[in-house]
Coordinates of C-alpha atoms in Angstrom, one line a residue:
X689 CA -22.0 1.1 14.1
X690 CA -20.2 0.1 11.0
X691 CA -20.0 1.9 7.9
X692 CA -18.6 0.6 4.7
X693 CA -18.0 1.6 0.9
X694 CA -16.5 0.2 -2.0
X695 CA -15.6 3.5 -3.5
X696 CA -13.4 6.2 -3.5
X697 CA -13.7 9.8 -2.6
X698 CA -17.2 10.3 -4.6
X699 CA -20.3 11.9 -4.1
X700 CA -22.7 10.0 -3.1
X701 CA -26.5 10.1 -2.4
X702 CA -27.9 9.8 0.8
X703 CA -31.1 11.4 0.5
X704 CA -33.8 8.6 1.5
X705 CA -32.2 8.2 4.4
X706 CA -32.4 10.1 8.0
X707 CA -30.2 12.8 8.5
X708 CA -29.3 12.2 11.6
X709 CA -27.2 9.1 11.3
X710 CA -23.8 9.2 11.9
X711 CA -20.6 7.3 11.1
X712 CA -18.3 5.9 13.8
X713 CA -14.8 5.3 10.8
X714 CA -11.8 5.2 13.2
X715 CA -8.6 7.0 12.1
X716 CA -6.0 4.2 11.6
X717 CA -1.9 6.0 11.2
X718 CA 0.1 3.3 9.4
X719 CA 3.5 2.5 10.5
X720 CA 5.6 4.2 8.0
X721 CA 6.9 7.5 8.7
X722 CA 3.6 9.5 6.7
X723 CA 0.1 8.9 8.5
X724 CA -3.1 8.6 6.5
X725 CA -7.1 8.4 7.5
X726 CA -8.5 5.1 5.9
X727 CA -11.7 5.8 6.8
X728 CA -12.3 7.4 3.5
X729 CA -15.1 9.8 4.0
X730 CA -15.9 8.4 7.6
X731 CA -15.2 10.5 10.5
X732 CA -11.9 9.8 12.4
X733 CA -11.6 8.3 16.5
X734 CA -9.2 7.5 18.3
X735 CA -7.1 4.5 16.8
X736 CA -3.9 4.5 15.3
X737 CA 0.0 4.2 15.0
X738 CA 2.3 7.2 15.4
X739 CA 4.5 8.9 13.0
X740 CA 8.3 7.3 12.5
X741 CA 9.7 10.4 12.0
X742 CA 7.6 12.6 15.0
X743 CA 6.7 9.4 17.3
X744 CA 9.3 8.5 19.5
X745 CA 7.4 6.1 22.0
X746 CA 7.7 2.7 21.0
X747 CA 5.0 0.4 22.4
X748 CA 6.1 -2.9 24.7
X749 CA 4.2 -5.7 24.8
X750 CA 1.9 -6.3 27.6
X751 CA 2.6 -10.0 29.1
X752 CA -0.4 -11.8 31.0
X753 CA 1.0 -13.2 34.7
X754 CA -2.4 -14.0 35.6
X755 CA -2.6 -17.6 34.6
X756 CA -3.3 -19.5 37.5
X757 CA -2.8 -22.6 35.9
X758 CA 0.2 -24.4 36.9
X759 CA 0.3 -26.7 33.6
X760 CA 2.7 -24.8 31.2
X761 CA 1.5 -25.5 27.6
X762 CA 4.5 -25.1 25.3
X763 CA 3.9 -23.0 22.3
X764 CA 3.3 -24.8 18.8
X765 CA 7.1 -24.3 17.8
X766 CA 8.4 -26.1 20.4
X767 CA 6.8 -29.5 19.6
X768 CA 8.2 -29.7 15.7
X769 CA 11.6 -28.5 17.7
X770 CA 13.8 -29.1 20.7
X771 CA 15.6 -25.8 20.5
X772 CA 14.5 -23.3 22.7
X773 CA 16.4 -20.5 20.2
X774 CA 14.2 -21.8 17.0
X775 CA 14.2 -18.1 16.7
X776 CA 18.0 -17.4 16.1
X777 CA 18.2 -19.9 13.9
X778 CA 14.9 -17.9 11.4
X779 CA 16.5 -14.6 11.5
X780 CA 19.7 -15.7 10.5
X781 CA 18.3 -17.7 7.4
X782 CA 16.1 -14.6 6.8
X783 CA 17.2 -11.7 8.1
X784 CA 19.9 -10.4 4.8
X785 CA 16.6 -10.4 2.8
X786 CA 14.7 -7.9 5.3
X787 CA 15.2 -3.9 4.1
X788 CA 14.8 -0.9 4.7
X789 CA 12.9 1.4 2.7
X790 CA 13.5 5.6 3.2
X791 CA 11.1 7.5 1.2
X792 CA 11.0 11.2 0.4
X793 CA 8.2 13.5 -1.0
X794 CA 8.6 17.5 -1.8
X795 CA 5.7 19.5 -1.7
X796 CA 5.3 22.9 -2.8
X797 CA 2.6 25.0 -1.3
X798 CA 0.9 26.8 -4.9
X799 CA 1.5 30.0 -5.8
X800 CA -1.1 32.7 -6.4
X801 CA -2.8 32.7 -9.9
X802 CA -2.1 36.0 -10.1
X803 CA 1.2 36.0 -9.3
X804 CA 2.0 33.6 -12.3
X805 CA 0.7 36.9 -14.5
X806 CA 3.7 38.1 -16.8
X807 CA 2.6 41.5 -15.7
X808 CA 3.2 41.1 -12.1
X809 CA 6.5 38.6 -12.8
X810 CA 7.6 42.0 -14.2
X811 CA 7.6 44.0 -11.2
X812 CA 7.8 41.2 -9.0
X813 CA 10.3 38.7 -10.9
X814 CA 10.4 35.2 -9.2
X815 CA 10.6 36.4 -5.6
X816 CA 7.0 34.7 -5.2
X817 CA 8.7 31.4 -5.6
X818 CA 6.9 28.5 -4.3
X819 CA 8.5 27.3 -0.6
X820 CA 9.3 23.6 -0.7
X821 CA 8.7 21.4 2.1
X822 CA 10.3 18.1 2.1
X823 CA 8.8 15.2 3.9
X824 CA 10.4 11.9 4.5
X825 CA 8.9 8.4 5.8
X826 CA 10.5 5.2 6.7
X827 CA 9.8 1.3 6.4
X828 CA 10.5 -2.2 5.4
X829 CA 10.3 -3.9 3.0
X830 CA 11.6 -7.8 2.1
X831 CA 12.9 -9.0 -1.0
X832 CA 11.0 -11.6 -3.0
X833 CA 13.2 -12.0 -6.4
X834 CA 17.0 -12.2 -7.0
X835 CA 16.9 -9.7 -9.3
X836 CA 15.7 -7.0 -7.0
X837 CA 11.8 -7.1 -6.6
X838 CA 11.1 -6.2 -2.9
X839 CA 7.7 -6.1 -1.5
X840 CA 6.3 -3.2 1.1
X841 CA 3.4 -1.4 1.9
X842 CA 1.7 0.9 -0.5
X843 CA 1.6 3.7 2.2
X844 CA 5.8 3.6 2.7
X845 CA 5.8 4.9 -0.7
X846 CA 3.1 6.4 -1.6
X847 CA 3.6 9.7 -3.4
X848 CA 7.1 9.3 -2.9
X849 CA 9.8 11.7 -5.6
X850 CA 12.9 9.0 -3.8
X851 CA 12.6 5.8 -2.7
X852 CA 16.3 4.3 -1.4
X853 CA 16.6 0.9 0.0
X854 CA 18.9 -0.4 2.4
X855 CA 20.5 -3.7 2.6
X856 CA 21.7 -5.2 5.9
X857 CA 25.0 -5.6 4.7
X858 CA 24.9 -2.3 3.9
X859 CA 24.6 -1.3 0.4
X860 CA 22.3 1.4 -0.5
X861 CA 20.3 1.3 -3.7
X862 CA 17.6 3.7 -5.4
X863 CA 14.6 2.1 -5.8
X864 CA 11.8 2.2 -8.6
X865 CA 8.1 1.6 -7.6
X866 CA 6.6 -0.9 -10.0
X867 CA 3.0 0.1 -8.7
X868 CA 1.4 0.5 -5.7
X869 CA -2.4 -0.5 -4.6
X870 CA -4.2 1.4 -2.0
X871 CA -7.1 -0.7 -1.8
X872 CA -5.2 -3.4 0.2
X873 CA -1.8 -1.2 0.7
X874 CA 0.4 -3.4 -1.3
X875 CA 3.0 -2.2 -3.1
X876 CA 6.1 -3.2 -5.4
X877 CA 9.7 -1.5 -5.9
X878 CA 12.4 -2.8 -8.2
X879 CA 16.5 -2.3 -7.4
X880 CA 19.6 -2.5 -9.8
X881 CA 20.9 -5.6 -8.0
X882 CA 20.9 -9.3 -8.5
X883 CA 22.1 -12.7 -6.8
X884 CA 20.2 -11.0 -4.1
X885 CA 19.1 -13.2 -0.8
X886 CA 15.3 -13.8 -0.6
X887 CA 12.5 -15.4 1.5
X888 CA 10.1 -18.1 0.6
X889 CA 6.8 -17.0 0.4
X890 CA 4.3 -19.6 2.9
X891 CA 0.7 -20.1 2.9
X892 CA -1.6 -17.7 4.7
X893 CA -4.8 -19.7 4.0
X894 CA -3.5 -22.5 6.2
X895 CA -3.0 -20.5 9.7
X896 CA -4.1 -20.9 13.1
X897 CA -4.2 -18.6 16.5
X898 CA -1.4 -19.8 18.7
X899 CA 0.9 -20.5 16.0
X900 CA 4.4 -18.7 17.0
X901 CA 5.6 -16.2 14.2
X902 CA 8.7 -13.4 14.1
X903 CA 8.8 -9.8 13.0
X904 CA 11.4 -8.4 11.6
X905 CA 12.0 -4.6 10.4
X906 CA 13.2 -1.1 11.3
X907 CA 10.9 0.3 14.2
X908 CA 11.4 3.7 15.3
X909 CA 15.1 3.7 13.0
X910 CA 16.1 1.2 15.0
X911 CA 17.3 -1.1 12.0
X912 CA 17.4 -5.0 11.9
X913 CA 14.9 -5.3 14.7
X914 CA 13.3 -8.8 15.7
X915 CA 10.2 -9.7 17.9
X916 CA 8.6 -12.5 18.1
X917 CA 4.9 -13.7 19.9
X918 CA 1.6 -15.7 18.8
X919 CA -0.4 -15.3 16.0
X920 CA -3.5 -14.2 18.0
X921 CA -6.4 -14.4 15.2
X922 CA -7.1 -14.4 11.6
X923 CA -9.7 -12.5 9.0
X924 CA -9.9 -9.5 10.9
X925 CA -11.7 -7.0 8.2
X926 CA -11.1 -3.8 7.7
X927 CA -13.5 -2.3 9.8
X928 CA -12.6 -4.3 12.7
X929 CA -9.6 -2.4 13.0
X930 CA -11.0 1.4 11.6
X931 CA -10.0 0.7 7.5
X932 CA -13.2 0.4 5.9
X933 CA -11.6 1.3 2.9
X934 CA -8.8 -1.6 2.6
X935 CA -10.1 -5.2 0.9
X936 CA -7.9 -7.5 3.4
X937 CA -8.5 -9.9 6.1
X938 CA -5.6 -9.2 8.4
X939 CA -4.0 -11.3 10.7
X940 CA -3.6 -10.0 14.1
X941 CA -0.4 -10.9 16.1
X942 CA 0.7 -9.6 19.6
X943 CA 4.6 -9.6 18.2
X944 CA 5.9 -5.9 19.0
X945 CA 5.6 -4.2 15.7
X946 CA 6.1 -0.2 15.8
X947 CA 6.6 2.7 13.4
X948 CA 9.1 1.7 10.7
X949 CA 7.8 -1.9 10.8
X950 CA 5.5 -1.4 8.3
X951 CA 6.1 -3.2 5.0
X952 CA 8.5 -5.9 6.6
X953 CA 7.6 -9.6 7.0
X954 CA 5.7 -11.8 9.5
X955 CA 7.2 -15.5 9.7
X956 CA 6.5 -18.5 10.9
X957 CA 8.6 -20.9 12.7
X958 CA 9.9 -22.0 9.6
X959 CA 11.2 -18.4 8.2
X960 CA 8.7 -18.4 5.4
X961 CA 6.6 -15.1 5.1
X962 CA 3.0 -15.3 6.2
X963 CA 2.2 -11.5 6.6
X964 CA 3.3 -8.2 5.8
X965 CA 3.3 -6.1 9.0
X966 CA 1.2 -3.1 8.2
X967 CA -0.9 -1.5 11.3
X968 CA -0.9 -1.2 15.2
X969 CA -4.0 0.2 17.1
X970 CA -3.2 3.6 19.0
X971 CA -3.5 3.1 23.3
X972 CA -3.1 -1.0 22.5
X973 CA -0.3 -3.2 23.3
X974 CA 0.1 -6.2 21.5
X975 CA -2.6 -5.4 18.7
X976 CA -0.4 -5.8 15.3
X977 CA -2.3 -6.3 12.1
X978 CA -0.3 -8.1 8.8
X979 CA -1.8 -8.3 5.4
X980 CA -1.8 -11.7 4.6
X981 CA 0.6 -12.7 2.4
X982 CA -1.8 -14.8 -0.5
X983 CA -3.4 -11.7 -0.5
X984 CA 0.3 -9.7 -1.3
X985 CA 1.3 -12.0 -3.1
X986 CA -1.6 -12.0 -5.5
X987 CA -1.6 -8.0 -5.7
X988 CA 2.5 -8.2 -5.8
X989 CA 2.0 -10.4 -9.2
X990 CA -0.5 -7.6 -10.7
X991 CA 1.5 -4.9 -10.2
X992 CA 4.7 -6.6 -11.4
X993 CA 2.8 -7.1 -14.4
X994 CA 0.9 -4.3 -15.3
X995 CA 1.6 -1.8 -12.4
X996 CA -1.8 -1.3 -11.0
X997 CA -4.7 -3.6 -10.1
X998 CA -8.0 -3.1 -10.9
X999 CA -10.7 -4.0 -7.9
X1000 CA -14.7 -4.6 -8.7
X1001 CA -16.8 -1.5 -8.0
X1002 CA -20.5 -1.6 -7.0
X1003 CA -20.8 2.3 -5.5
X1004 CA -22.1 1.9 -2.3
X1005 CA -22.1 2.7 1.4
X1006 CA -23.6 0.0 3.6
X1007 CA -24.2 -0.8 6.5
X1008 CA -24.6 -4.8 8.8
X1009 CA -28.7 -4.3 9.3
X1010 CA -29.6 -4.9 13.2
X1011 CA -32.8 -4.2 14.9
X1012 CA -31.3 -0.9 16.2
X1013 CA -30.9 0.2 12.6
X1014 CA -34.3 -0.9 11.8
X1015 CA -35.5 0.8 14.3
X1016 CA -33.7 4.5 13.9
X1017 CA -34.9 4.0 10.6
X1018 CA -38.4 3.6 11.0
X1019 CA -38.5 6.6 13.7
X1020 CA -36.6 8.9 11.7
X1021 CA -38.9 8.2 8.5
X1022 CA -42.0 7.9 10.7
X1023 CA -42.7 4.8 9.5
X1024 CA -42.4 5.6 5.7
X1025 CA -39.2 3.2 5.1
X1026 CA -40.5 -0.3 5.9
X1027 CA -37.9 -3.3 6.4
X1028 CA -39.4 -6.8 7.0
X1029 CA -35.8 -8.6 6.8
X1030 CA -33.9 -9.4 10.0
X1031 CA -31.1 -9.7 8.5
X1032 CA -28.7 -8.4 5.5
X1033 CA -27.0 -5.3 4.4
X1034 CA -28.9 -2.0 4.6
X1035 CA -27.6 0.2 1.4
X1036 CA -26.8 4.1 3.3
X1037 CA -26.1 6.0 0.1
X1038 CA -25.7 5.1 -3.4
X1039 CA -23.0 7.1 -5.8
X1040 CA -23.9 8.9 -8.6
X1041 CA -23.3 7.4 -12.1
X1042 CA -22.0 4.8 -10.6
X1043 CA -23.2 0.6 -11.7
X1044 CA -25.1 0.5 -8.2
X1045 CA -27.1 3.5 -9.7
X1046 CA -27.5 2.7 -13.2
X1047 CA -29.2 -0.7 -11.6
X1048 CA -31.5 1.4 -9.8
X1049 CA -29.7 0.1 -6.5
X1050 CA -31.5 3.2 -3.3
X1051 CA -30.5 4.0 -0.4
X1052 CA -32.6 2.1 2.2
X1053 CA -32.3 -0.9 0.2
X1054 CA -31.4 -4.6 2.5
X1055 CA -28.9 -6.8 0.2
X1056 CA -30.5 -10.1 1.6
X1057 CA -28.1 -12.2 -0.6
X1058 CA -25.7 -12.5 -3.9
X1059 CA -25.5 -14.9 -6.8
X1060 CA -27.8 -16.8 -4.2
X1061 CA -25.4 -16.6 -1.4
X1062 CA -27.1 -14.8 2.0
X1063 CA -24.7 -12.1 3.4
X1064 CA -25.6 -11.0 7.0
X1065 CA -22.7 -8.4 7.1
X1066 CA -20.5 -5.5 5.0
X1067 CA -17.5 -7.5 5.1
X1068 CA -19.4 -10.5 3.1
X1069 CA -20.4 -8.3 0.4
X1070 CA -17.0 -7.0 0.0
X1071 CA -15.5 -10.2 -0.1
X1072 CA -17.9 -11.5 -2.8
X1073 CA -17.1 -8.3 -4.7
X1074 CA -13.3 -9.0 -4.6
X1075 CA -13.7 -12.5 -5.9
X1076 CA -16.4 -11.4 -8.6
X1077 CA -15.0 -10.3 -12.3
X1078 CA -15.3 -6.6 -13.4
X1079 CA -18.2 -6.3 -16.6
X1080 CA -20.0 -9.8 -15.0
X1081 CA -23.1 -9.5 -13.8
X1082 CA -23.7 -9.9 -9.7
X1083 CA -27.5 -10.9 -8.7
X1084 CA -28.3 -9.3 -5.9
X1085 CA -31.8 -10.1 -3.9
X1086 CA -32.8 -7.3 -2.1
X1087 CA -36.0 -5.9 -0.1
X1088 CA -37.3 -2.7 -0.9
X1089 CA -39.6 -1.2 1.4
X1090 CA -40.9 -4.7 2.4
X1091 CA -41.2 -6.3 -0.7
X1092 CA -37.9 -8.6 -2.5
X1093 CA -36.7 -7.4 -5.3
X1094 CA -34.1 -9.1 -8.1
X1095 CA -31.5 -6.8 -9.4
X1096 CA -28.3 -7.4 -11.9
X1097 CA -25.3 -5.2 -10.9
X1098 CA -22.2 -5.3 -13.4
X1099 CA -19.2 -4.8 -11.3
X1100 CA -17.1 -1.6 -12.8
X1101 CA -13.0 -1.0 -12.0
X1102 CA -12.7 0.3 -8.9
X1103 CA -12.3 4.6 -9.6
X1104 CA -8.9 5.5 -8.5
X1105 CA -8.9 8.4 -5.6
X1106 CA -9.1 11.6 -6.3
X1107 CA -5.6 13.6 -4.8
X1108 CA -6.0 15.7 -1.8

């Protein structure tokens, strides 16, 4: 069972529907050196990527030796070149504009109320200070500007009091996040540099499995690292690979991508960027997830500009409708909840206050389609959402216990999370 949302950590209501059900949200640990659950309010499994700084088992990449078939295809690359290195030649062209991003974060556990009382600080004094913990992550990153824009992954800095870049020749600069966006984990920092190398961005719309592409990054501190293998499949949502709560298609790739990798780039055979390398699943081999990069590149140009980016916001959890979800939900509401459709988007819980409520929007609602377009699963109302405009009005059809309804919802800016 998949569960998604298009909202933040919020309350939201639920009643309507059977207590019983359960989410199955997967815990996915990104490949910077801090973890996070992006399964929002969904309970956690067992998926993930280890921690760069407390994860020292890197992952190799399983090979298949049980073709039988004695025709040897050659991969894509090979039929635009002769050279068997094609690779060599990418990384050198590439690799000076590949960095390495360290990140640090101090937290201070709070003090006692009472202790911040002038008359205890006058017995006591400060020796109720507040101990100071220090926690430090790793990534990539790659620069896309001479003048020292670099693009990573929101979660490599996230939070973060120093960000310092490496260069591969070298040089260490501090760096300044421009703005980062959780929803799709993009995010943008800005060095003192310029006449800096960069890559040239490609075109992510255009892919296909089987396509050879290159990683490049700092896996496990192991700087200027390269691997290289197939793209294995494209538009892989968020809850294929346990985050419900990202707005991305990945790509998938079986190149070896570890802890430290995340933020760094994913090229094709002609060393332009197609992906930033972001996830790996926990137990796989050869399961690497990029966010593609017409998606980064369009969040990139936000945040360069305005330092935040603001996503359309319905208020809902949701769920793909299947006769097994009809079915629980006819048993557990002894027949009270009555759903006709056989297929659509079966609303779980609706948030307070939010422009799914004010439209009257329930849980146990079907979405059957928007602005006249059917959607079958979660993953098509989200992407409609992300393509609509924030204050324009979506029509959604939808079935109410049996009978089809026609609702306008006005898509609000996307809340931003509360912090933990």
């Amino acid at each position: 069972m998949k569960i998604t949302h298009d909202f933040g950590h919020k309350k939201i209501d639920t009643k309507s529907l059977p207590q019983r059900w359960t989410a199955t949200g997967i815990m996915l640990m990104l490949l910077s050196g801090a973890m996070m659950s992006l399964g929002g309010c969904l309970p956690s499994s067992s998926v993930g990527i280890g921690n760069q700084r407390n994860d020292s088992q890197a992952q190799t990449e399983a090979q298949n030796t049980s073709d039988r078939d004695p025709v040897i295809v050659p991969p894509p690359i090979l039929a635009k070149s002769s050279d068997p290195n094609f690779v060599v030649g990418v990384v050198q062209k590439v690799g000076p504009a590949v960095v390495r991003i360290d990140s640090t974060r101090i937290v201070s556990s709070r003090r006692p109320d009472e202790f911040n009382d002038p008359f205890f600080r006058r017995f006591f004094g400060d020796q109720q200070s507040q101990p100071r913990q220090t926690i430090e992550g790793s990534g990539s990153g790659f620069i896309i500007n001479s003048g020292g824009q670099i693009l990573t992954n929101a979660h490599v800095v996230d939070g973060a009091d120093t960000v310092t870049v490496t260069l591969k020749d070298g040089r260490t600069f501090d760096g300044k996040v421009l703005g980062e966006d959780r929803v799709t984990d993009v995010a943008v920092i800005k060095i003192g540099a310029n006449n800096l190398p960069t890559i040239a961005l490609g075109n992510s719309e255009t892919l296909q499995p089987g396509e050879a592409v290159i990683a490049i990054g700092n896996p496990l501190g192991l700087n200027n690292t390269v691997t290289s293998g197939i793209l294995s499949a494209t538009g892989r949502s968020g809850s294929d690979i346990g985050a419900s709560d990202k707005r991305v298609d990945y790509i998938q790739t079986d190149a070896a991508i570890n802890p430290g990798n995340s933020g760094g780039p994913l090229l094709n055979a002609e060393g332009q960027v197609i992906g930033m390398n972001t996830a790996i699943l926990r137990g796989a081999q050869g399961l690497g997830f990029a966010i593609p990069i017409n998606t980064a590149q369009r969040i990139a140009q936000q945040l360069i500009a305005k330092g935040k980016v603001d996503h359309p916001y319905l208020g809902v959890a949701m769920e793909t409708l299947t006769p097994e979800i009809k079915q629980v939900v006819s048993n557990a509401s002894d027949g009270q909840l009555k759903i006709t459709a056989n297929k659509g988007v079966l609303i779980r819980g609706v948030v307070r206050g939010s422009p799914a409520a004010t439209a009257g929007l329930r849980a146990g609602d079907v979405i059957i389609s928007i602005n006249n377009k059917s959607v079958a699963k979660n993953e098509e109302v989200l992407k409609i959402l992300e393509n609509s405009q924030i204050g324009s009005p979506l029509q959604i059809q939808l079935e109410r216990n049996g009978q089809r309804q026609q609702v306008a919802v006005s898509p609000a800016p996307l809340p931003a999370p509360r912090e933990s």
